[in-house]
Amino acid sequence: MTTSLAKGQNGPITASDVVVSLELTTPADLSALLVKADGKVRSDADFVFFNQPTGPGVRLVPGAPGQAASLAVSLGAIPADIAQVRAVITLDDASSTFGRFAPPTARVADATGAVLYEYRIEGLSSESIVIALELYRRQGAWKVRAVGQGYAGGFAALVTDHGVSVDDAPAAPTPAPQPAPPTPPAQPAPPQQPYTQPAQQYAQPAPPQPYGEPAAQPQYAQPAPPQPYGEPAAQPQYAQAPPPQPYGQAAPPQPYGQPAPAQQAPAPAAPPAEVSLTKNRPVSLVKGQRVTLRKEGGVALTFLRMGLGWDPVEKRGLFGNRSADIDLDASAVLFADHNIVDVAYYGQLTSKDGSIQHQGDNLTGEGAGDDEVVLVDLTRVPPHVNTLMFIVTSYKGHTFEQVRNAFCRLVDGTTNAELARYTLQGGMPFTGMVMAKVYRQGPEWKLQAIGEGIQAKHPGEAAPQLGRFLAT
């Protein structure tokens, strides 16, 4: 029979071997601190965590995909001078908090798997670390206590307070660039005052053309870099275009005000132009850009390969480096107008009409090149299907802040030539991403890079959020 514990409650343990497990809705690490009666470890060997998975009488057991690890504790093997074994939960994302998710549940089971105690850790809000429960000695016997104590000082503070030594990375020295300032003063000296006055009269008219009243010009010149992150960056700058008009009409700026509109006119037309494919020069797509799926010479592409890839960000922990096992899943969603008619994903590798074939699941993102591949035979797509949307979801709930080098690329399935590539720049706090879509326009198929974040850990959660991308 399972006994439910509330915070502070305790109960006896009669089993000699127990397993402490977790039920979580967000990625987290489980670790154990073996402490003496004074609350300190004897040495760093009494700290069991992912880089040191075994300790005296305690072993960290990796969980199944999508599940947290557990602690196997052999109470008879715990050294006599250890008074408590404290189970600690640490969120993978240190900037997140337990308050954003359903409360975690800690369980203590015997060697047969029968759950003895269950503790739902309520009341957490801004904490990212919590001491879930502790196994402790009392008069020669072992007991369990529900602790549920959030730790505000951070993981380093938690373990150092328990006597674990932490090697912090040395702070990088900040270079002091003082030799540079002395050189500029020497150059202003040569221009004497006879030249200063003309310089002020002529220098100001000349710069205003690139910088002056067309201050909008640098703003339109800058959208090119931000476009990989999204065209929205350009919109605030277009919104600033009206202010120059009052200045342009004013008497002094008139000579410069008239050229400005001519230069500003192309800027609103900055949405990425549709580009053509050439096998010798793969297109580097930006967000929103469209490609007509025709080869050189106007021959329509019929067989495509959509490759998706990513690399996990290596986490530099207090006790060593590791890469999180980030399980991203690629899916192709088939639409007839605004209705989803089929999905090809890890649970159904081939669409019902046979036009889409998913090449299998990659659980970690390890390795070079495409991590997951989706094959598309455009000749077999039924006439009523007019959009194929390619999405990536994070099965374990990792966000794209924990992923680097995320990309999708379009390959000619006949010649194996890469035709276009879209690379995500920077991390985003989303668990899903709409990477691109292939859609019909008249008799032709086109591809559009999207790169918009959604919150979804699998295609079923993504489906209700995809409608807004059909018209973009």
XYZ file of N, CA, C and O in Angstrom, residues 106-193:
352
model
N 7.788 12.807 -5.892
C 8.881 11.894 -5.547
C 8.275 10.628 -4.946
O 7.312 10.701 -4.168
N 8.835 9.485 -5.312
C 8.321 8.205 -4.815
C 9.458 7.361 -4.266
O 10.582 7.419 -4.777
N 9.151 6.566 -3.248
C 10.093 5.609 -2.689
C 9.459 4.220 -2.851
O 8.358 3.973 -2.354
N 10.158 3.351 -3.606
C 9.638 2.002 -3.848
C 10.638 0.976 -3.324
O 11.826 1.272 -3.144
N 10.156 -0.250 -3.069
C 11.072 -1.317 -2.647
C 11.666 -2.007 -3.873
O 11.399 -1.610 -5.019
N 12.454 -3.042 -3.655
C 13.160 -3.699 -4.752
C 12.211 -4.360 -5.738
O 12.574 -4.600 -6.896
N 10.984 -4.665 -5.321
C 10.021 -5.301 -6.227
C 9.282 -4.280 -7.079
O 8.509 -4.643 -7.964
N 9.474 -2.995 -6.803
C 8.775 -1.938 -7.542
C 7.526 -1.446 -6.840
O 6.866 -0.513 -7.331
N 7.172 -2.046 -5.702
C 5.988 -1.593 -4.964
C 6.276 -0.227 -4.335
O 7.264 -0.073 -3.607
N 5.419 0.739 -4.610
C 5.626 2.097 -4.092
C 5.221 2.147 -2.621
O 4.084 1.833 -2.251
N 6.183 2.534 -1.772
C 5.926 2.621 -0.336
C 5.407 3.998 0.051
O 4.457 4.122 0.833
N 6.047 5.024 -0.496
C 5.671 6.402 -0.144
C 5.640 7.256 -1.417
O 6.410 7.038 -2.360
N 4.749 8.230 -1.389
C 4.613 9.169 -2.505
C 4.480 10.572 -1.928
O 3.731 10.784 -0.969
N 5.221 11.515 -2.506
C 5.193 12.894 -2.001
C 5.074 13.856 -3.181
O 5.994 13.980 -3.985
N 3.927 14.498 -3.310
C 3.711 15.527 -4.338
C 4.190 16.855 -3.759
O 3.649 17.333 -2.755
N 5.207 17.454 -4.371
C 5.880 18.627 -3.787
C 5.135 19.895 -4.197
O 5.420 20.511 -5.227
N 4.174 20.267 -3.386
C 3.350 21.455 -3.664
C 4.048 22.717 -3.148
O 4.958 22.664 -2.325
N 3.574 23.868 -3.647
C 3.990 25.152 -3.088
C 5.275 25.718 -3.655
O 5.745 26.760 -3.178
N 5.866 25.084 -4.675
C 7.078 25.642 -5.268
C 6.701 26.748 -6.241
O 5.697 26.663 -6.946
N 7.527 27.785 -6.293
C 7.230 28.895 -7.203
C 8.480 29.328 -7.969
O 8.669 28.976 -9.116
N 9.352 30.082 -7.308
C 10.500 30.672 -8.010
C 11.763 29.819 -7.916
O 12.815 30.224 -8.391
N 11.674 28.628 -7.329
C 12.862 27.787 -7.139
C 13.181 26.993 -8.407
O 12.286 26.592 -9.144
N 14.449 26.755 -8.652
C 14.865 25.847 -9.724
C 15.549 24.606 -9.143
O 15.930 23.707 -9.881
N 15.712 24.581 -7.805
C 16.330 23.459 -7.091
C 15.482 23.159 -5.858
O 15.009 24.091 -5.193
N 15.289 21.887 -5.555
C 14.523 21.532 -4.366
C 15.094 20.243 -3.770
O 15.451 19.317 -4.498
N 15.249 20.222 -2.436
C 15.543 18.977 -1.729
C 14.201 18.275 -1.574
O 13.338 18.728 -0.823
N 13.998 17.196 -2.326
C 12.685 16.557 -2.387
C 12.368 15.806 -1.092
O 11.358 16.046 -0.437
N 13.243 14.878 -0.755
C 13.030 14.093 0.470
C 14.381 13.577 0.963
O 15.407 13.734 0.288
N 14.361 12.998 2.146
C 15.606 12.449 2.694
C 15.313 11.119 3.366
O 14.246 10.908 3.960
N 16.265 10.210 3.228
C 16.254 8.953 3.969
C 17.208 9.145 5.142
O 18.346 9.586 4.947
N 16.760 8.868 6.367
C 17.597 9.179 7.530
C 17.494 8.070 8.584
O 16.521 7.325 8.662
N 18.563 8.005 9.378
C 18.625 7.003 10.451
C 17.926 7.551 11.697
O 18.084 8.715 12.048
N 17.206 6.655 12.380
C 16.615 7.009 13.667
C 16.603 5.758 14.530
O 15.896 4.809 14.200
N 17.451 5.785 15.581
C 17.542 4.684 16.540
C 17.801 3.341 15.842
O 17.119 2.339 16.075
N 18.770 3.371 14.945
C 19.204 2.149 14.272
C 18.344 1.718 13.108
O 18.661 0.728 12.439
N 17.245 2.440 12.832
C 16.366 2.086 11.707
C 16.364 3.236 10.695
O 16.815 4.348 10.998
N 15.847 2.966 9.488
C 15.774 3.987 8.452
C 14.339 4.493 8.310
O 13.376 3.732 8.424
N 14.226 5.798 8.040
C 12.925 6.418 7.826
C 13.027 7.343 6.609
O 14.132 7.655 6.146
N 11.896 7.776 6.114
C 11.852 8.747 5.021
C 11.097 9.978 5.503
O 10.123 9.870 6.261
N 11.570 11.151 5.098
C 10.898 12.408 5.453
C 10.649 13.216 4.183
O 11.541 13.346 3.329
N 9.441 13.756 4.048
C 9.118 14.656 2.936
C 9.664 16.041 3.280
O 9.246 16.648 4.259
N 10.615 16.532 2.469
C 11.272 17.804 2.779
C 10.673 18.949 1.952
O 10.138 19.916 2.486
N 10.789 18.879 0.626
C 10.197 19.906 -0.244
C 10.762 21.290 -0.024
O 10.049 22.281 -0.137
N 12.048 21.364 0.263
C 12.672 22.659 0.547
C 13.350 23.207 -0.701
O 14.329 22.658 -1.196
N 12.801 24.301 -1.235
C 13.432 24.971 -2.362
C 14.718 25.647 -1.908
O 14.845 26.062 -0.754
N 15.668 25.713 -2.840
C 16.963 26.299 -2.493
C 17.194 27.504 -3.370
O 17.293 27.412 -4.596
N 17.270 28.678 -2.739
C 17.344 29.929 -3.489
C 18.764 30.295 -3.889
O 18.973 31.087 -4.792
N 19.760 29.725 -3.236
C 21.133 30.169 -3.475
C 21.770 29.606 -4.713
O 22.909 29.917 -5.026
N 21.074 28.743 -5.465
C 21.656 28.143 -6.651
C 22.334 26.829 -6.307
O 22.609 26.500 -5.149
N 22.612 26.056 -7.355
C 23.147 24.712 -7.162
C 24.524 24.739 -6.489
O 24.825 23.925 -5.621
N 25.361 25.703 -6.896
C 26.695 25.792 -6.287
C 26.577 26.035 -4.790
O 27.290 25.434 -3.984
N 25.667 26.926 -4.417
C 25.488 27.217 -2.993
C 24.971 25.995 -2.248
O 25.388 25.714 -1.119
N 24.066 25.252 -2.885
C 23.508 24.060 -2.232
C 24.612 23.058 -1.892
O 24.727 22.606 -0.751
N 25.413 22.711 -2.888
C 26.401 21.668 -2.639
C 27.549 22.163 -1.760
O 28.080 21.405 -0.946
N 27.942 23.416 -1.899
C 29.017 23.917 -1.030
C 28.535 24.026 0.412
O 29.310 23.796 1.349
N 27.262 24.359 0.613
C 26.716 24.380 1.976
C 26.746 22.988 2.601
O 26.749 22.851 3.827
N 26.752 21.964 1.760
C 26.825 20.586 2.260
C 28.268 20.074 2.293
O 28.497 18.886 2.534
N 29.222 20.952 1.997
C 30.623 20.581 2.128
C 31.280 20.053 0.877
O 32.422 19.589 0.920
N 30.587 20.110 -0.280
C 31.181 19.651 -1.536
C 32.037 20.777 -2.100
O 31.622 21.937 -2.133
N 33.239 20.434 -2.556
C 34.107 21.464 -3.134
C 33.731 21.688 -4.586
O 33.463 20.740 -5.323
N 33.697 22.955 -4.998
C 33.313 23.328 -6.351
C 34.463 24.091 -6.983
O 34.950 25.065 -6.416
N 34.898 23.619 -8.160
C 35.948 24.329 -8.889
C 35.291 25.269 -9.864
O 34.789 24.857 -10.903
N 35.256 26.536 -9.530
C 34.683 27.522 -10.440
C 35.674 27.838 -11.537
O 36.871 27.885 -11.322
N 35.176 28.084 -12.722
C 36.046 28.470 -13.828
C 36.614 29.842 -13.549
O 35.898 30.739 -13.122
N 37.923 30.052 -13.771
C 38.487 31.368 -13.512
C 37.880 32.406 -14.417
O 37.622 32.147 -15.581
N 37.643 33.569 -13.860
C 37.050 34.649 -14.640
C 38.033 35.097 -15.709
O 39.219 35.216 -15.470
N 37.515 35.325 -16.897
C 38.395 35.756 -17.985
C 38.890 37.162 -17.711
O 38.116 38.032 -17.335
N 40.200 37.400 -17.874
C 40.706 38.742 -17.614
C 40.136 39.721 -18.616
O 39.975 39.413 -19.779
N 39.796 40.908 -18.130
C 39.237 41.924 -19.018
C 40.363 42.796 -19.537
O 41.043 43.472 -18.755
N 40.613 42.781 -20.835
C 41.697 43.591 -21.373
C 41.375 45.062 -21.269
O 40.233 45.459 -21.429
N 42.384 45.847 -20.999
C 42.182 47.291 -20.881
C 42.749 47.961 -22.119
O 43.943 48.061 -22.294
N 41.913 48.407 -23.043
C 42.412 49.010 -24.274
C 42.764 50.473 -24.069
O 42.023 51.346 -24.468
N 43.893 50.747 -23.361
C 44.255 52.132 -23.125
C 45.213 52.699 -24.158
O 45.292 53.890 -24.309
N 46.013 51.857 -24.860
C 46.912 52.462 -25.835
C 46.160 53.147 -26.967
O 46.664 54.048 -27.580
N 44.923 52.688 -27.301
C 44.216 53.277 -28.432
C 43.880 54.744 -28.243
O 44.054 55.534 -29.145
N 43.347 55.182 -27.070
C 42.948 56.585 -26.947
C 44.039 57.588 -27.244
O 43.769 58.626 -27.789
N 45.331 57.326 -26.874
C 46.334 58.359 -27.140
C 46.440 58.733 -28.608
O 46.769 59.842 -28.920
N 46.205 57.830 -29.550
C 46.418 58.170 -30.954
C 45.416 59.180 -31.504
O 45.803 60.073 -32.233
N 44.107 59.084 -31.165
C 43.195 60.054 -31.753
C 43.524 61.504 -31.458
O 43.395 62.333 -32.316
N 43.962 61.864 -30.213
C 44.201 63.281 -29.956
C 45.208 63.861 -30.928
O 45.152 65.021 -31.254
N 46.184 63.062 -31.415
C 47.202 63.608 -32.291
C 46.604 63.999 -33.629
O 47.072 64.898 -34.284
N 45.524 63.348 -34.070
C 44.991 63.645 -35.384
C 44.058 64.846 -35.414
O 44.050 65.565 -36.390
N 43.254 65.069 -34.377
C 42.462 66.288 -34.414
C 43.322 67.539 -34.458
O 42.919 68.572 -34.922
N 44.580 67.454 -33.941
C 45.415 68.650 -33.882
C 45.697 69.216 -35.265
O 45.596 70.399 -35.480
N 46.120 68.391 -36.268
C 46.441 68.959 -37.567
C 45.341 69.816 -38.178
O 45.620 70.885 -38.667
N 44.046 69.376 -38.161
C 43.058 70.297 -38.730
C 42.979 71.557 -37.895
O 42.625 71.502 -36.738
N 43.328 72.693 -38.493
C 43.312 73.956 -37.772
C 41.975 74.627 -37.966
O 41.168 74.234 -38.790
N 41.781 75.731 -37.239
C 40.475 76.369 -37.247
C 40.043 76.881 -38.618
O 38.882 76.876 -38.910
